[in-house]
Tab-separated table of C-alpha atoms in Angstrom:
chain	number	residue	atom	x	y	z
A	1	UNK	CA	-30.841	46.886	-12.085
A	2	UNK	CA	-29.125	48.302	-9.029
A	3	UNK	CA	-26.334	46.360	-7.375
A	4	UNK	CA	-26.743	45.737	-3.650
A	5	UNK	CA	-23.650	44.414	-1.890
A	6	UNK	CA	-24.076	42.717	1.473
A	7	UNK	CA	-20.696	43.061	3.124
A	8	UNK	CA	-19.088	42.505	6.459
A	9	UNK	CA	-15.437	41.704	6.987
A	10	UNK	CA	-16.511	39.199	9.632
A	11	UNK	CA	-18.131	35.882	8.796
A	12	UNK	CA	-21.340	34.750	10.469
A	13	UNK	CA	-22.896	38.199	10.484
A	14	UNK	CA	-25.955	37.171	8.476
A	15	UNK	CA	-24.702	38.279	5.042
A	16	UNK	CA	-25.998	35.328	3.079
A	17	UNK	CA	-29.326	35.278	4.915
A	18	UNK	CA	-29.790	39.011	4.288
A	19	UNK	CA	-28.944	38.568	0.602
A	20	UNK	CA	-31.364	35.674	0.283
A	21	UNK	CA	-34.176	37.431	2.147
A	22	UNK	CA	-33.920	40.488	-0.071
A	23	UNK	CA	-33.614	38.402	-3.255
A	24	UNK	CA	-36.680	36.429	-2.194
A	25	UNK	CA	-38.742	39.588	-1.763
A	26	UNK	CA	-37.810	40.805	-5.238
A	27	UNK	CA	-38.682	37.459	-6.785
A	28	UNK	CA	-41.985	37.363	-4.885
A	29	UNK	CA	-42.793	40.778	-6.359
A	30	UNK	CA	-42.216	39.446	-9.885
A	31	UNK	CA	-38.642	40.646	-10.286
A	32	UNK	CA	-35.514	38.836	-11.391
A	33	UNK	CA	-32.317	38.661	-9.353
A	34	UNK	CA	-28.743	37.664	-10.014
A	35	UNK	CA	-26.909	36.662	-6.857
A	36	UNK	CA	-23.200	37.180	-7.282
A	37	UNK	CA	-21.367	34.966	-4.840
A	38	UNK	CA	-17.787	35.763	-3.872
A	39	UNK	CA	-17.690	33.582	-0.777
A	40	UNK	CA	-15.349	30.632	-1.452
A	41	UNK	CA	-17.476	28.486	0.868
A	42	UNK	CA	-20.245	28.798	-1.737
A	43	UNK	CA	-23.264	28.693	0.621
A	44	UNK	CA	-25.471	30.340	-1.980
A	45	UNK	CA	-24.430	27.991	-4.787
A	46	UNK	CA	-25.100	25.010	-2.516
A	47	UNK	CA	-28.543	26.382	-1.651
A	48	UNK	CA	-29.295	26.981	-5.343
A	49	UNK	CA	-28.034	23.605	-6.565
A	50	UNK	CA	-30.114	21.708	-4.017
A	51	UNK	CA	-33.330	23.453	-5.031
A	52	UNK	CA	-32.622	23.394	-8.772
A	53	UNK	CA	-31.939	27.121	-9.192
A	54	UNK	CA	-29.464	27.752	-12.042
A	55	UNK	CA	-25.843	28.326	-11.034
A	56	UNK	CA	-23.076	29.654	-13.253
A	57	UNK	CA	-19.527	28.962	-12.127
A	58	UNK	CA	-17.652	31.866	-13.661
A	59	UNK	CA	-14.306	30.099	-13.475
A	60	UNK	CA	-15.701	27.364	-15.731
A	61	UNK	CA	-17.745	29.630	-17.992
A	62	UNK	CA	-15.351	32.023	-19.625
A	63	UNK	CA	-16.854	35.158	-21.123
A	64	UNK	CA	-15.097	37.785	-23.204
A	65	UNK	CA	-17.667	40.559	-22.864
A	66	UNK	CA	-20.782	41.724	-21.061
A	67	UNK	CA	-22.863	40.555	-24.016
A	68	UNK	CA	-21.399	37.047	-23.634
A	69	UNK	CA	-22.253	37.110	-19.927
A	70	UNK	CA	-25.806	38.289	-20.595
A	71	UNK	CA	-26.239	35.497	-23.152
A	72	UNK	CA	-25.024	32.892	-20.670
A	73	UNK	CA	-27.385	34.201	-17.979
A	74	UNK	CA	-30.412	34.238	-20.312
A	75	UNK	CA	-29.645	30.736	-21.542
A	76	UNK	CA	-29.204	29.149	-18.140
A	77	UNK	CA	-32.032	31.104	-16.473
A	78	UNK	CA	-34.855	29.682	-18.569
A	79	UNK	CA	-37.977	30.289	-16.506
A	80	UNK	CA	-36.064	30.842	-13.271
A	81	UNK	CA	-36.189	34.300	-11.713
A	82	UNK	CA	-32.977	33.762	-9.783
A	83	UNK	CA	-29.536	32.932	-11.136
A	84	UNK	CA	-26.523	32.456	-8.875
A	85	UNK	CA	-23.104	33.289	-10.308
A	86	UNK	CA	-20.043	32.209	-8.358
A	87	UNK	CA	-16.902	34.197	-9.046
A	88	UNK	CA	-13.428	34.057	-7.616
A	89	UNK	CA	-11.573	36.820	-5.904
A	90	UNK	CA	-9.289	37.870	-8.740
A	91	UNK	CA	-11.649	36.980	-11.563
A	92	UNK	CA	-11.197	39.838	-14.026
A	93	UNK	CA	-14.504	38.952	-15.704
A	94	UNK	CA	-16.546	39.975	-12.650
A	95	UNK	CA	-17.336	43.318	-14.315
A	96	UNK	CA	-18.576	41.559	-17.465
A	97	UNK	CA	-20.850	39.471	-15.274
A	98	UNK	CA	-22.177	42.579	-13.505
A	99	UNK	CA	-22.840	44.332	-16.809
A	100	UNK	CA	-24.423	41.234	-18.313
A	101	UNK	CA	-26.550	40.602	-15.212
A	102	UNK	CA	-27.830	44.167	-15.163
A	103	UNK	CA	-29.350	43.663	-18.615
A	104	UNK	CA	-31.359	40.639	-17.428
A	105	UNK	CA	-32.191	41.225	-13.768
A	106	UNK	CA	-33.955	43.839	-11.706
A	107	UNK	CA	-31.326	43.503	-8.995
A	108	UNK	CA	-27.836	42.168	-8.555
A	109	UNK	CA	-27.229	41.060	-4.986
A	110	UNK	CA	-23.568	40.464	-4.181
A	111	UNK	CA	-22.539	38.214	-1.306
A	112	UNK	CA	-18.789	38.525	-0.721
A	113	UNK	CA	-16.432	36.527	1.443
A	114	UNK	CA	-16.364	37.482	5.117
A	115	UNK	CA	-12.996	39.215	4.875
A	116	UNK	CA	-11.746	42.277	3.027
A	117	UNK	CA	-10.412	41.379	-0.386
A	118	UNK	CA	-10.142	42.688	-3.905
A	119	UNK	CA	-13.463	41.112	-4.905
A	120	UNK	CA	-15.203	43.252	-2.300
A	121	UNK	CA	-13.331	46.324	-3.539
A	122	UNK	CA	-14.178	45.670	-7.161
A	123	UNK	CA	-17.841	44.912	-6.594
A	124	UNK	CA	-18.435	47.570	-3.929
A	125	UNK	CA	-17.023	50.198	-6.296
A	126	UNK	CA	-19.990	49.383	-8.556
A	127	UNK	CA	-22.566	49.169	-5.771
A	128	UNK	CA	-25.679	51.277	-5.541
A	129	UNK	CA	-25.988	50.248	-1.907
A	130	UNK	CA	-23.727	48.410	0.508
A	131	UNK	CA	-25.571	46.774	3.391
A	132	UNK	CA	-23.438	45.904	6.401
A	133	UNK	CA	-25.234	43.260	8.445
A	134	UNK	CA	-24.079	42.575	11.962
A	135	UNK	CA	-25.275	40.749	15.018
A	136	UNK	CA	-25.437	43.129	17.991
A	137	UNK	CA	-22.394	41.862	19.850
A	138	UNK	CA	-19.220	43.756	20.678
A	139	UNK	CA	-17.165	41.453	18.472
A	140	UNK	CA	-19.333	42.127	15.454
A	141	UNK	CA	-19.541	45.847	16.186
A	142	UNK	CA	-15.763	46.106	15.923
A	143	UNK	CA	-15.914	44.542	12.494
A	144	UNK	CA	-18.572	47.017	11.363
A	145	UNK	CA	-16.059	49.786	11.973
A	146	UNK	CA	-13.527	47.887	9.875
A	147	UNK	CA	-15.988	47.345	7.035
A	148	UNK	CA	-16.847	51.045	7.007
A	149	UNK	CA	-13.147	51.863	6.824
A	150	UNK	CA	-12.906	49.636	3.768
A	151	UNK	CA	-15.884	51.409	2.173
A	152	UNK	CA	-14.371	54.826	2.882
A	153	UNK	CA	-11.147	53.682	1.279
A	154	UNK	CA	-13.058	52.505	-1.783
A	155	UNK	CA	-14.892	55.849	-1.926
A	156	UNK	CA	-11.597	57.695	-1.840
A	157	UNK	CA	-9.907	55.592	-4.487
A	158	UNK	CA	-12.907	55.278	-6.810
A	159	UNK	CA	-13.763	58.968	-6.295
A	160	UNK	CA	-17.433	58.254	-5.701
A	161	UNK	CA	-19.813	58.056	-2.784
A	162	UNK	CA	-20.824	54.531	-1.868
A	163	UNK	CA	-24.269	54.555	-0.253
A	164	UNK	CA	-24.058	52.273	2.763
A	165	UNK	CA	-26.225	51.288	5.701
A	166	UNK	CA	-25.697	49.128	8.753
A	167	UNK	CA	-28.306	46.437	9.298
A	168	UNK	CA	-28.815	44.777	12.671
A	169	UNK	CA	-29.347	41.047	12.234
A	170	UNK	CA	-29.895	38.204	14.687
A	171	UNK	CA	-31.413	40.588	17.221
A	172	UNK	CA	-33.649	39.159	19.895
A	173	UNK	CA	-37.194	38.996	18.533
A	174	UNK	CA	-38.733	39.731	21.900
A	175	UNK	CA	-39.631	43.133	23.265
A	176	UNK	CA	-36.525	43.148	25.436
A	177	UNK	CA	-33.394	44.631	23.883
A	178	UNK	CA	-30.150	43.297	25.301
A	179	UNK	CA	-27.793	45.713	26.990
A	180	UNK	CA	-25.132	45.001	24.328
A	181	UNK	CA	-27.548	45.792	21.552
A	182	UNK	CA	-28.742	49.005	23.189
A	183	UNK	CA	-25.190	50.220	23.784
A	184	UNK	CA	-24.123	49.383	20.243
A	185	UNK	CA	-27.130	51.153	18.736
A	186	UNK	CA	-26.438	54.207	20.907
A	187	UNK	CA	-22.812	54.173	19.851
A	188	UNK	CA	-23.634	53.952	16.168
A	189	UNK	CA	-26.080	56.852	16.500
A	190	UNK	CA	-23.595	58.897	18.523
A	191	UNK	CA	-20.973	58.467	15.819
A	192	UNK	CA	-23.359	59.338	13.019
A	193	UNK	CA	-23.111	55.897	11.430
A	194	UNK	CA	-26.051	55.154	9.163
A	195	UNK	CA	-28.275	52.448	10.609
A	196	UNK	CA	-31.204	50.810	8.821
A	197	UNK	CA	-34.541	51.193	10.591
A	198	UNK	CA	-35.300	47.565	9.772
A	199	UNK	CA	-33.913	44.732	11.874
A	200	UNK	CA	-33.677	41.108	10.822
A	201	UNK	CA	-34.453	39.292	14.040
A	202	UNK	CA	-33.119	35.915	15.079
A	203	UNK	CA	-35.985	33.730	13.875
A	204	UNK	CA	-36.166	30.022	13.071
A	205	UNK	CA	-37.810	30.903	9.749
A	206	UNK	CA	-34.605	32.583	8.538
A	207	UNK	CA	-32.576	29.507	9.442
A	208	UNK	CA	-35.154	27.392	7.608
A	209	UNK	CA	-34.160	29.073	4.329
A	210	UNK	CA	-31.030	26.928	4.337
A	211	UNK	CA	-32.547	23.942	6.090
A	212	UNK	CA	-35.152	23.540	3.346
A	213	UNK	CA	-33.235	25.303	0.524
A	214	UNK	CA	-36.157	27.668	0.162
A	215	UNK	CA	-37.217	31.277	-0.120
A	216	UNK	CA	-39.483	32.713	2.575
A	217	UNK	CA	-42.363	32.565	0.112
A	218	UNK	CA	-41.835	28.783	-0.239
A	219	UNK	CA	-42.262	28.158	3.494
A	220	UNK	CA	-43.583	25.890	4.777
A	221	UNK	CA	-42.500	23.569	1.982
A	222	UNK	CA	-45.356	21.189	2.899
A	223	UNK	CA	-48.013	20.744	5.547
A	224	UNK	CA	-46.096	17.822	7.077
A	225	UNK	CA	-45.345	18.417	10.778
A	226	UNK	CA	-41.591	18.174	10.188
A	227	UNK	CA	-41.803	21.017	7.680
A	228	UNK	CA	-43.538	23.475	9.963
A	229	UNK	CA	-41.487	26.583	10.731
A	230	UNK	CA	-41.701	28.895	13.723
A	231	UNK	CA	-41.508	32.640	13.411
A	232	UNK	CA	-42.673	32.742	9.815
A	233	UNK	CA	-45.013	35.696	10.180
A	234	UNK	CA	-42.338	37.718	11.944
A	235	UNK	CA	-39.740	36.780	9.339
A	236	UNK	CA	-42.082	37.833	6.538
A	237	UNK	CA	-42.697	41.158	8.275
A	238	UNK	CA	-38.934	41.703	8.662
A	239	UNK	CA	-38.322	40.778	5.019
A	240	UNK	CA	-41.035	43.117	3.767
A	241	UNK	CA	-39.687	45.972	5.859
A	242	UNK	CA	-36.162	45.267	4.610
A	243	UNK	CA	-37.077	45.284	0.931
A	244	UNK	CA	-39.213	48.399	1.284
A	245	UNK	CA	-36.467	50.270	3.078
A	246	UNK	CA	-33.871	49.238	0.487
A	247	UNK	CA	-36.117	50.272	-2.398
A	248	UNK	CA	-36.858	53.601	-0.714
A	249	UNK	CA	-33.144	54.257	-0.229
A	250	UNK	CA	-32.379	53.396	-3.849
A	251	UNK	CA	-35.276	55.494	-5.127
A	252	UNK	CA	-34.074	58.461	-3.100
A	253	UNK	CA	-30.540	57.961	-4.420
A	254	UNK	CA	-31.817	57.804	-8.005
A	255	UNK	CA	-33.809	60.992	-7.502
A	256	UNK	CA	-30.840	62.786	-5.998
A	257	UNK	CA	-28.620	61.701	-8.879
A	258	UNK	CA	-31.190	62.828	-11.488
B	1	UNK	CA	-45.134	50.991	-2.458
B	2	UNK	CA	-48.114	51.567	-4.746
B	3	UNK	CA	-51.094	49.227	-4.572
B	4	UNK	CA	-52.926	51.319	-7.110
B	5	UNK	CA	-50.650	51.591	-10.150
B	6	UNK	CA	-53.398	52.911	-12.475
B	7	UNK	CA	-54.984	55.321	-10.050
B	8	UNK	CA	-58.392	53.582	-10.265
B	9	UNK	CA	-58.733	53.315	-6.540
B	10	UNK	CA	-57.998	56.975	-6.133
B	11	UNK	CA	-60.690	57.823	-8.732
B	12	UNK	CA	-63.141	55.722	-6.792
B	13	UNK	CA	-62.339	57.593	-3.630
B	14	UNK	CA	-59.994	54.993	-2.218
B	15	UNK	CA	-62.714	52.479	-1.462
B	16	UNK	CA	-61.153	49.375	-3.038
B	17	UNK	CA	-59.757	46.889	-0.547
B	18	UNK	CA	-56.011	47.205	-0.191
B	19	UNK	CA	-54.136	44.238	-1.618
B	20	UNK	CA	-50.470	43.810	-0.839
B	21	UNK	CA	-48.868	43.173	-4.212
B	22	UNK	CA	-45.331	43.586	-2.936
B	23	UNK	CA	-42.869	46.304	-3.833
B	24	UNK	CA	-43.166	48.207	-7.098
B	25	UNK	CA	-40.138	47.276	-9.216
B	26	UNK	CA	-40.959	49.460	-12.212
B	27	UNK	CA	-38.149	51.853	-11.345
B	28	UNK	CA	-35.639	49.036	-11.334
B	29	UNK	CA	-36.351	47.382	-14.664
B	30	UNK	CA	-33.408	45.490	-16.170
B	31	UNK	CA	-31.142	47.840	-18.070
B	32	UNK	CA	-27.601	47.218	-19.237
B	33	UNK	CA	-25.186	49.261	-17.190
B	34	UNK	CA	-21.677	50.161	-18.184
B	35	UNK	CA	-18.941	49.765	-15.652
B	36	UNK	CA	-16.722	52.768	-15.129
B	37	UNK	CA	-13.501	50.939	-15.883
B	38	UNK	CA	-11.306	53.685	-14.499
B	39	UNK	CA	-13.068	53.731	-11.127
B	40	UNK	CA	-13.155	49.963	-10.986
B	41	UNK	CA	-9.413	49.810	-11.639
B	42	UNK	CA	-8.782	52.460	-8.983
B	43	UNK	CA	-10.806	50.496	-6.430
B	44	UNK	CA	-8.951	47.332	-7.320
B	45	UNK	CA	-5.652	49.140	-6.922
B	46	UNK	CA	-6.895	50.371	-3.555
B	47	UNK	CA	-7.303	46.767	-2.509
B	48	UNK	CA	-3.806	45.943	-3.591
B	49	UNK	CA	-2.431	48.953	-1.733
B	50	UNK	CA	-4.397	47.831	1.328
B	51	UNK	CA	-2.682	44.469	1.237
B	52	UNK	CA	-5.935	42.567	0.656
B	53	UNK	CA	-5.241	39.044	-0.439
B	54	UNK	CA	-5.891	38.616	-4.110
B	55	UNK	CA	-6.699	34.942	-4.213
B	56	UNK	CA	-9.411	33.063	-2.396
B	57	UNK	CA	-8.143	29.919	-0.696
B	58	UNK	CA	-9.945	27.520	-3.008
B	59	UNK	CA	-8.810	29.063	-6.239
B	60	UNK	CA	-6.227	27.102	-8.170
B	61	UNK	CA	-2.821	28.666	-8.007
B	62	UNK	CA	-1.414	30.468	-10.997
B	63	UNK	CA	1.762	29.078	-12.518
B	64	UNK	CA	4.819	30.164	-10.562
B	65	UNK	CA	6.544	33.271	-11.906
B	66	UNK	CA	9.961	32.801	-13.443
B	67	UNK	CA	12.673	32.433	-10.845
B	68	UNK	CA	14.426	35.614	-9.795
B	69	UNK	CA	17.975	35.982	-10.948
B	70	UNK	CA	20.493	34.846	-8.407
B	71	UNK	CA	22.183	37.591	-6.407
B	72	UNK	CA	25.461	38.816	-7.865
B	73	UNK	CA	28.311	36.418	-7.309
B	74	UNK	CA	30.310	37.270	-4.264
B	75	UNK	CA	33.644	38.855	-4.849
B	76	UNK	CA	36.345	39.588	-2.359
B	77	UNK	CA	36.235	38.744	1.295
B	78	UNK	CA	33.363	36.475	2.397
B	79	UNK	CA	31.537	36.781	5.690
B	80	UNK	CA	29.773	33.658	6.831
B	81	UNK	CA	26.951	33.318	9.337
B	82	UNK	CA	26.193	29.784	10.319
B	83	UNK	CA	23.942	28.201	12.895
B	84	UNK	CA	23.503	24.800	14.388
B	85	UNK	CA	20.249	23.367	15.627
B	86	UNK	CA	20.535	22.122	19.177
B	87	UNK	CA	20.841	18.352	19.300
B	88	UNK	CA	21.690	18.061	15.633
B	89	UNK	CA	25.074	17.977	14.122
B	90	UNK	CA	24.702	19.696	10.802
B	91	UNK	CA	24.346	23.290	9.676
B	92	UNK	CA	20.803	24.079	8.710
B	93	UNK	CA	21.430	27.547	7.382
B	94	UNK	CA	24.405	29.496	6.151
B	95	UNK	CA	24.682	32.946	4.676
B	96	UNK	CA	27.596	34.344	2.764
B	97	UNK	CA	28.060	38.084	2.600
B	98	UNK	CA	30.612	40.198	0.810
B	99	UNK	CA	31.309	43.907	0.914
B	100	UNK	CA	29.005	44.329	-2.063
B	101	UNK	CA	25.916	46.342	-0.904
B	102	UNK	CA	23.835	44.812	-3.699
B	103	UNK	CA	24.415	41.343	-2.269
B	104	UNK	CA	23.342	42.522	1.176
B	105	UNK	CA	20.239	44.190	-0.233
B	106	UNK	CA	19.243	41.034	-2.064
B	107	UNK	CA	19.609	38.979	1.111
B	108	UNK	CA	17.536	41.448	3.110
B	109	UNK	CA	14.901	41.664	0.388
B	110	UNK	CA	14.498	37.922	0.371
B	111	UNK	CA	14.401	37.743	4.132
B	112	UNK	CA	11.735	40.407	4.515
B	113	UNK	CA	9.537	39.902	1.490
B	114	UNK	CA	9.916	36.209	0.840
B	115	UNK	CA	10.335	35.237	4.470
B	116	UNK	CA	13.502	33.289	3.783
B	117	UNK	CA	14.565	30.894	6.508
B	118	UNK	CA	17.320	33.209	7.688
B	119	UNK	CA	14.895	36.051	8.522
B	120	UNK	CA	15.601	35.503	12.215
B	121	UNK	CA	19.265	36.292	11.615
B	122	UNK	CA	18.703	39.626	9.938
B	123	UNK	CA	19.848	41.740	12.859
B	124	UNK	CA	22.953	39.626	13.389
B	125	UNK	CA	23.688	39.787	9.680
B	126	UNK	CA	23.566	43.593	9.606
B	127	UNK	CA	25.749	43.853	12.725
B	128	UNK	CA	28.344	41.625	11.101
B	129	UNK	CA	28.214	43.672	7.927
B	130	UNK	CA	28.816	46.897	9.832
B	131	UNK	CA	31.641	45.311	11.811
B	132	UNK	CA	33.362	44.057	8.688
B	133	UNK	CA	32.539	46.691	6.084
B	134	UNK	CA	31.643	49.839	8.043
B	135	UNK	CA	28.445	51.832	7.922
B	136	UNK	CA	25.503	50.377	6.029
B	137	UNK	CA	24.884	51.924	2.606
B	138	UNK	CA	23.066	55.284	2.781
B	139	UNK	CA	20.079	54.217	0.721
B	140	UNK	CA	19.671	51.073	2.745
B	141	UNK	CA	16.162	50.589	4.100
B	142	UNK	CA	14.577	47.667	5.813
C-alpha cells in the first residue's frame, strides 16, 4: 500500500499519463489501485466515468474517519480493481482517504494539480515515492528544479526524507536523442539529481489511453481499423520498465527502513 | 520480478519456460497505514508559509469572514488625499488621515494586504503624513 505521487509544478508534463500507466501495470498484475486526483480539471475522473470505473467525489462524500473512507471505497469498488477519488485542495479529509485507501489497495497513486499547492504538500508528506515527470525541454527542466525545491521544503518541514525521482516523458522514441534532451540529462546528472532509468517515450499508444478511455492492457479496444493503435509494443515495454523500476525502488526503501 | 514464486522451476533446474506474470505485488499487499498527523500538519503549514494557494479554482468559496472592525474614528486634524480621473468630474477615491498612527497603520495594512484601491497612493500618503505629523512611527513597517 505505498503512496506514489506523480508531481510537477508545470502542467502538460505527462503526470496523468504516468499515473495511469503505472496504475494499469499494477492492475494487470492483479493488484488494486486507488488514484487520488487533486487536479481540478479532473482528467482522471473523466477517464474513469467514461469507462465505468468507480469515482468517489470526496467533496460530496463526507467521511469522518479512515474507517468510513475504507467502507466507502469497498462499497463503490465492487469488482473493480481501480477506484478514482477526487479531492479538493484544502479538503481536510484527504488523510482519511489515504488511510482508508491503503487498507483496500496495493497502491495509492496521487495525481496533483500542475502547480504547487497545499494538496501537493499534504499528500507528498505521506508519499513513499514522488515521481517528477517532465518532457525534455528547457521550459519543463526549469519546472523540475522548482518541484524539487518544493519537495526539499516538505522534507524540511515534515522532518522526513521524501524519496523522489525524475522521469523523462514524451522523449523521442527513435534512436536519436535531441540536443535539448541530451543537455538536460547531462545537467541533471552533473547536479546529482536522481533520474529514473526508464523513459516514457512519446508514443501514440499513450495518447490512446485517453482517446479510448482505456488501460494499456485494454488496447486495442477492438480489431476495427479505427481502433488500431501505433506504438503499442513500445508503450508496453516502457510501462513494464516503469513499474519494475518503481517496485524496485520501493522494495529497496522498505529494506533500508527495516 | 519472480516468475517462479514456489521455487519449482529452480528445483527442476530452471528448465520451465519463462512466463511473464507481471510484477510481484506480494510485498505491497493492502495494509491500513496511519498518517503521522504531526508531520502532515507541518507539511501543510509549510505550504501556507510558502504562500501556496489553498483553494483550487473550482472549489466553492467558503462563507466570507466577518467584516473587520472599522479603523478608529479620526480625531483632530484631518489630512485628505483626493484624486480625479482624467476626463471625469468626480472623485473616485479619497483618504482621510489623522495624526493617529493606528489609523495610518490600518490604511497601509488594507492597501498592502487587501489591495485596496488606494494602494497606488501609498507613497504619497506616507509623504503627506511625514509632512504633517513628523517622522513615521518607529515600529512602522511596510
